[in-house]
Amino acid sequence: MRNLLRYMLIALLAYTAHGAVAADDRELLAAVGARPAAGLLVAYELQDVPQDQLRRIEIAVAANGDFHEKQFFKTAENPVAWQSKPMHYVHYSSDMLTASLPGMAAEYTQQPVPNYKDAVPGPVQWGLCPWPVAARLCQWLLDAPDLEIVDFGKSIRASSVRSMLALEADRNGRLLAVTRGDLTIQDTITFRFEYDDANLGAPARMSQIISAMPARSRQERRFNWKATSCAELAASPASVKFDPVELGASKYDPESGDVIHPIRGLLYNRNEVERQAVEASWQHKARPWAFGGLGIVVVAAALYGYRKIRQG
Amino acid sequence: MKNMIAVIFGLGVIAAPWLGFARPEDPPPFPRCLVSTWVNKTCSGTCGTFYTICPGKVMCVFAAVGDFNASPFAPAVVPCEDYTSGTGTCNATAQCTGGTYVGSTSSVTVQVQTCPLTNCP
């Protein structure tokens, strides 16, 4: 891993020194791409937040770019233990993008997205664990016609507006930050890493800096994460796998609306549930008026009957 | 007079299930989870950079074949979910997908069902 990062840094420095990529440097980069690690599995826990907002991320990224991101929460009822099932997950392998539904991780959608990991700047999940794909990110920058490299002395920053990507690395060959998004208006997310000297190969902390412009009004947020584990993935491609049974998740088909559990089969049709939800909500709102109307009819009938009896 | 009573009785028969006086549903054939889900979701923002997904309603669904719980909805404040990146489209009816969850900065007041605790495995 360190060698990989070192080669990447050397290549970037060479580019900085000569203003163009020399043939030797291209060979060097080719060597970087030729020796990827199998992949990494890193776990982070969110810091500096109230107990009921704690989150844990598990991110696995394979050298071929496949990834699996899971986010776990704690509940107010049990603030000690993490929930057994993730509340958010995204998985990509074999050209299939799998993602949990917002507001309901018990369901997921799955759709073919060919070349999802070949489009610059790559999936955002790579930013959580960029080391297995660092060579690819570096190559994208070297191929960019608008590559800019700034030398800060202790570190360098390579960026390409067109690629919507920027990398920072220190003189020890360690990746310091990955930024992706619109660099011209700073509509970006940055993943910044810190390392403990005692453990050079693994990150110690990660910061997510979100500088977004929803509705043209800037929102900036920073999340500080502590790395709690870092392990190399097994060489098998199946090491980054999606298991709906393990997640207790059912597949939602947007076309038919069917929600299908991997073991129990069809659970229900979401389109039908949504239709019933609209009706149920309407009935709930109309119910007091219906009670009132019915009451008026009953009272009117009673008065009418009473009057008839008295007249009779 | 008889006609009037017949009309009232008829109205009552028609309206009773709708007003909640129907026979209780048969218990499920096996323990089932009730889980909350968002329906009629909306997406705002830009897919690919930053977007927010909010529910239009929150309701309970069984994690098995069967009717959903038709208990009353009540207005409640529900936090929306913020994401970055992702793919697809983001508008009033379509949601971007594949982004990474980055917390919540907004909320909506929507009709919400409270799912009772069941024998959820």
XYZ file of C-alpha atoms in Angstrom:
433
model
C 0.000 0.000 0.000
C 2.755 2.469 0.916
C 4.660 1.690 -2.242
C 1.546 2.334 -4.267
C 1.061 5.738 -2.707
C 4.750 6.522 -3.046
C 4.694 5.785 -6.761
C 1.624 7.951 -7.108
C 3.315 10.839 -5.358
C 6.494 10.445 -7.375
C 4.492 10.537 -10.565
C 2.703 13.683 -9.475
C 5.951 15.340 -8.426
C 7.561 14.439 -11.733
C 4.698 16.029 -13.539
C 5.056 19.154 -11.427
C 8.768 19.425 -12.114
C 8.615 19.030 -15.863
C 5.274 20.623 -16.657
C 4.378 17.571 -18.753
C 4.349 13.852 -18.150
C 7.568 12.276 -19.372
C 7.691 8.771 -20.860
C 9.510 7.462 -17.789
C 6.753 8.801 -15.574
C 4.110 7.108 -17.676
C 5.943 3.816 -17.251
C 6.054 4.495 -13.544
C 2.311 5.078 -13.473
C 1.716 1.933 -15.462
C 3.652 0.078 -12.791
C 1.424 1.625 -10.132
C -1.679 0.390 -11.890
C -0.180 -3.050 -12.323
C 0.193 -3.781 -8.619
C -3.082 -2.990 -6.836
C -3.884 -4.301 -3.408
C -6.895 -6.599 -3.224
C -8.867 -3.952 -1.410
C -9.582 -2.516 2.019
C -12.365 -2.642 4.589
C -12.394 0.409 6.863
C -14.776 1.217 9.710
C -15.351 4.727 11.043
C -17.360 6.071 13.957
C -18.724 9.603 13.997
C -17.237 11.869 16.669
C -18.313 15.079 18.422
C -22.069 14.519 18.083
C -24.852 13.855 20.595
C -25.417 10.246 21.581
C -28.577 9.950 19.505
C -26.777 11.060 16.339
C -23.938 8.559 16.415
C -23.234 6.737 13.178
C -20.847 4.050 12.059
C -19.658 3.548 8.493
C -18.260 0.322 7.120
C -16.767 0.796 3.674
C -15.178 -1.917 1.571
C -13.506 -0.968 -1.708
C -11.913 -3.568 -3.942
C -9.006 -2.832 -6.243
C -11.315 -3.239 -9.227
C -13.524 -0.433 -7.872
C -16.398 -2.517 -6.523
C -17.593 -1.191 -3.188
C -20.012 -1.776 -0.329
C -20.946 1.036 2.049
C -23.047 0.442 5.174
C -24.096 2.999 7.783
C -25.302 1.935 11.216
C -27.096 4.002 13.838
C -27.864 3.820 17.536
C -31.374 4.320 18.810
C -32.647 6.394 21.686
C -33.996 3.172 23.247
C -30.589 1.519 23.141
C -27.829 4.115 22.920
C -25.132 1.565 23.791
C -25.299 -0.972 20.980
C -25.288 -0.395 17.253
C -28.372 -1.532 15.412
C -27.833 -4.953 13.924
C -29.052 -3.888 10.486
C -27.666 -0.891 8.594
C -29.969 2.058 8.025
C -28.282 2.933 4.753
C -26.287 0.874 2.294
C -25.003 1.167 -1.238
C -23.316 -1.603 -3.157
C -21.762 -1.817 -6.589
C -20.434 -4.882 -8.352
C -20.942 -6.625 -11.689
C -22.325 -3.412 -13.189
C -25.245 -3.465 -10.712
C -25.911 -0.554 -8.372
C -27.833 -1.552 -5.247
C -29.065 1.050 -2.776
C -31.373 1.068 0.228
C -34.513 3.173 -0.009
C -34.503 6.457 1.919
C -36.481 6.078 5.108
C -36.572 2.293 4.852
C -33.407 0.207 4.714
C -35.488 -2.976 4.718
C -35.972 -2.400 0.993
C -33.509 -1.773 -1.798
C -33.509 -1.041 -5.481
C -31.152 -2.644 -7.931
C -30.396 -1.316 -11.376
C -27.748 -1.914 -13.997
C -25.362 1.023 -14.248
C -22.620 -0.066 -16.636
C -19.359 1.841 -16.382
C -20.444 3.486 -13.116
C -16.897 3.185 -11.774
C -15.287 4.171 -15.065
C -16.830 7.632 -15.165
C -14.651 10.373 -13.670
C -14.558 11.125 -10.723
C -15.920 7.692 -9.775
C -18.456 6.770 -7.084
C -18.537 9.005 -4.026
C -18.039 5.944 -1.813
C -14.458 5.705 -3.029
C -13.781 8.898 -1.104
C -14.377 7.040 2.151
C -11.664 4.522 1.299
C -9.624 5.762 -1.688
C -6.414 3.767 -1.228
C -7.344 0.713 -3.342
C -8.294 2.974 -6.264
C -5.672 5.682 -5.744
C -3.804 4.679 -8.899
C -6.960 5.029 -10.972
C -7.773 8.450 -9.481
C -4.208 9.559 -10.117
C -4.331 8.358 -13.703
C -7.559 10.251 -14.322
C -5.865 13.425 -13.168
C -2.783 12.782 -15.293
C -5.010 12.272 -18.313
C -6.937 15.480 -17.681
C -5.986 18.307 -20.070
C -6.629 20.915 -17.373
C -4.532 19.266 -14.645
C -3.135 21.738 -12.129
C -0.634 20.866 -9.427
C 0.154 23.167 -6.544
C 3.209 22.517 -4.388
C 2.688 23.454 -0.732
C 6.132 22.284 0.347
C 5.039 19.539 2.704
C 2.293 18.430 0.374
C 0.949 18.808 -3.150
C -2.547 19.260 -4.535
C -3.453 17.989 -7.988
C -6.807 19.019 -9.413
C -8.850 19.050 -12.592
C -12.023 21.111 -12.848
C -13.139 19.119 -15.859
C -12.681 15.840 -13.987
C -14.387 17.299 -10.880
C -11.563 15.781 -8.848
C -8.679 16.903 -6.629
C -6.125 14.886 -4.664
C -3.711 15.928 -1.942
C -0.684 13.890 -0.879
C 2.179 14.509 1.533
C 5.903 13.964 0.952
C 5.698 10.540 2.567
C 3.409 9.371 -0.200
C 0.289 9.374 1.908
C -3.027 10.469 0.511
C -4.237 13.453 2.537
C -7.486 14.384 0.843
C -9.877 13.546 -1.982
C -12.229 16.254 -3.234
C -14.949 15.710 -5.792
C -17.570 18.002 -7.271
C -17.710 21.368 -8.992
C -14.375 22.893 -7.990
C -15.163 26.279 -9.566
C -18.041 27.079 -7.198
C -16.861 24.804 -4.383
C -19.937 22.593 -4.645
C -17.909 19.713 -3.328
C -17.391 17.000 -0.773
C -13.901 16.529 0.629
C -12.609 13.479 2.473
C -9.557 14.458 4.515
C -7.396 11.841 6.227
C -5.006 11.830 9.170
C -2.604 9.058 10.095
C -0.976 7.902 13.293
C 2.795 7.662 12.978
C 2.726 4.276 14.665
C 0.497 2.829 11.982
C 1.420 4.348 8.649
C -0.664 2.039 6.527
C -4.058 2.752 8.031
C -5.980 5.988 8.492
C -6.625 7.190 12.038
C -9.208 9.875 11.357
C -11.314 11.057 8.461
C -13.196 14.316 8.015
C -16.044 14.823 5.593
C -16.320 18.459 4.579
C -19.467 19.111 2.592
C -19.599 22.410 0.779
C -22.845 22.207 -1.109
C -25.022 24.788 -2.785
C -28.610 23.570 -2.577
C -30.872 26.165 -4.195
C -27.776 28.390 -4.686
C -27.424 28.968 -0.957
C -24.267 27.474 0.446
C -24.430 24.853 3.178
C -21.215 23.759 4.822
C -20.978 20.849 7.170
C -18.131 18.903 8.653
C -18.254 15.403 10.091
C -15.305 14.070 12.058
C -14.842 10.309 11.990
C -12.473 8.055 13.903
C -11.183 4.983 12.111
C -11.837 1.983 14.341
C -10.547 -0.757 12.051
C -8.775 -1.235 8.754
C -8.230 -4.610 7.128
C -7.185 -5.865 3.729
C -9.873 -7.621 1.747
C -9.440 -11.174 0.598
C -8.196 -11.475 -2.968
C -11.500 -12.961 -4.139
C -13.851 -10.564 -5.942
C -16.635 -11.975 -3.765
C -15.074 -10.229 -0.768
C -17.227 -7.222 -1.684
C -20.607 -8.851 -1.855
C -24.215 -7.890 -1.305
C -26.215 -10.292 0.850
C -29.908 -9.288 1.214
C -30.543 -12.109 3.699
C -27.821 -10.803 6.007
C -29.277 -7.310 5.715
C -32.865 -8.545 6.145
C -33.692 -6.622 2.998
C -36.248 -7.076 0.238
C -35.935 -5.990 -3.356
C -38.285 -3.296 -4.599
C -39.068 -3.336 -8.298
C -39.993 0.230 -9.339
C -41.655 -1.043 -12.522
C -44.207 -3.374 -10.923
C -44.115 -2.037 -7.366
C -43.545 -5.548 -6.027
C -41.439 -5.926 -2.872
C -39.810 -9.351 -2.848
C -38.026 -10.942 0.092
C -35.133 -13.254 -0.873
C -36.672 -16.157 1.101
C -40.361 -15.389 1.659
C -41.015 -14.128 -1.834
C -43.576 -11.421 -2.567
C -44.309 -9.329 0.518
C -46.609 -6.695 -0.942
C -46.991 -4.308 -3.803
C -45.697 -0.876 -2.888
C -47.833 0.871 -5.504
C -50.914 -0.668 -3.918
C -49.740 0.301 -0.425
C -49.167 3.883 -1.523
C -52.614 4.015 -3.100
C -54.153 2.711 0.139
C -52.110 5.200 2.143
C -53.601 8.071 0.204
C -57.118 6.677 0.692
C -56.549 5.967 4.383
C -55.275 9.451 4.956
C -58.243 10.962 3.143
C -60.661 8.803 5.149
C -58.950 9.815 8.375
C -59.363 13.492 7.565
C -62.976 13.028 6.446
C -63.999 10.835 9.378
C -64.866 13.638 11.887
C -66.975 15.340 9.246
C -68.709 12.051 8.492
C -69.455 11.500 12.186
C -70.816 15.033 12.423
C -72.972 14.638 9.329
C -74.362 11.343 10.490
C -75.113 12.824 13.913
C -77.028 15.715 12.360
C -79.091 13.293 10.261
C -79.898 11.172 13.336
C -80.879 14.186 15.443
C -82.980 15.604 12.620
C -84.727 12.253 12.176
C -85.374 11.992 15.922
C -86.828 15.500 16.042
C -88.920 14.770 12.983
C -90.208 11.541 14.561
C -90.903 13.228 17.898
C -92.856 15.957 16.135
C -94.863 13.409 14.155
C -95.708 11.462 17.303
C -96.848 14.619 19.078
C -98.938 15.676 16.099
C -100.383 12.175 15.752
C -91.187 7.507 9.293
C -90.345 3.947 8.349
C -88.645 5.215 5.221
C -86.564 7.595 7.271
C -85.432 4.849 9.647
C -84.597 2.612 6.707
C -82.506 5.365 5.123
C -80.621 5.982 8.386
C -80.049 2.255 8.901
C -78.831 1.902 5.342
C -76.460 4.828 5.719
C -75.138 3.307 8.932
C -74.510 -0.056 7.298
C -72.681 1.571 4.415
C -70.643 3.920 6.579
C -69.829 1.563 9.466
C -66.748 -0.096 7.956
C -65.521 3.236 6.754
C -66.042 4.815 10.188
C -63.994 2.139 11.871
C -66.750 -0.121 13.231
C -65.783 -3.032 11.010
C -64.929 -6.476 12.349
C -61.293 -6.538 13.490
C -58.896 -8.007 10.980
C -57.957 -11.642 11.416
C -54.630 -12.024 13.165
C -51.729 -12.717 10.847
C -50.991 -16.400 10.223
C -47.463 -16.012 11.581
C -45.547 -13.350 13.496
C -44.943 -10.456 11.213
C -42.870 -7.316 11.456
C -44.458 -3.970 11.042
C -41.942 -1.513 9.726
C -42.357 2.106 8.786
C -41.789 3.214 5.242
C -41.808 6.485 3.368
C -44.315 6.877 0.569
C -44.848 9.644 -1.986
C -41.236 10.722 -1.544
C -39.883 13.938 -3.019
C -36.323 14.740 -4.033
C -34.850 18.236 -4.137
C -31.381 19.386 -5.061
C -28.984 18.128 -7.691
C -28.362 14.474 -8.307
C -24.617 13.981 -8.578
C -23.718 16.614 -6.016
C -26.154 17.208 -3.135
C -29.802 16.254 -2.738
C -32.440 15.822 -0.049
C -35.195 13.232 0.045
C -38.304 13.812 2.160
C -41.328 11.615 2.770
C -44.798 12.597 1.603
C -46.246 10.264 4.224
C -44.945 7.650 6.653
C -46.879 4.462 7.083
C -46.561 0.914 8.355
C -46.195 -2.124 6.150
C -46.074 -5.780 7.075
C -42.909 -7.608 6.251
C -45.065 -10.372 4.773
C -48.016 -10.780 2.445
C -51.073 -9.152 3.923
C -52.984 -5.976 4.532
C -51.193 -2.979 5.880
C -52.117 -1.532 9.253
C -54.803 1.068 8.655
C -54.467 2.762 12.018
C -55.018 6.527 11.885
C -52.376 8.853 10.596
C -51.285 11.769 12.745
C -49.272 14.835 11.744
C -45.648 14.600 12.849
C -42.320 16.206 12.075
C -40.050 13.834 10.164
C -36.391 14.594 9.406
C -35.467 14.376 5.735
C -32.296 12.642 4.533
C -29.383 14.392 2.802
C -27.101 12.641 0.335
C -24.180 13.559 -1.864
C -23.490 12.275 -5.372
C -25.573 9.394 -6.693
C -27.090 8.787 -10.090
C -30.478 9.201 -11.767
C -32.871 12.126 -11.566
C -34.097 14.220 -8.653
C -37.487 15.940 -8.741
C -40.942 15.829 -7.189
C -41.561 12.240 -8.227
C -38.152 10.686 -8.967
C -35.321 10.088 -6.543
C -31.614 10.072 -7.129
C -29.980 6.866 -5.898
C -26.545 5.611 -4.947
C -25.365 8.658 -3.002
C -23.854 8.483 0.447
C -25.976 9.553 3.425
C -24.688 12.702 5.114
C -27.233 13.416 7.828
C -30.262 15.641 7.977
C -30.660 19.415 7.811
C -34.364 19.757 7.146
C -37.669 18.205 8.114
C -41.264 18.059 6.957
C -44.579 17.739 8.747
C -46.438 14.814 7.233
C -49.078 12.252 8.135
C -47.373 9.472 10.099
C -48.540 6.078 11.284
C -46.974 4.741 14.453
C -46.142 1.101 13.953
C -46.992 -1.013 17.033
C -44.330 -3.380 18.242
C -44.857 -6.887 16.976
C -42.941 -10.140 17.096
C -40.291 -8.892 14.780
C -37.468 -11.413 14.362
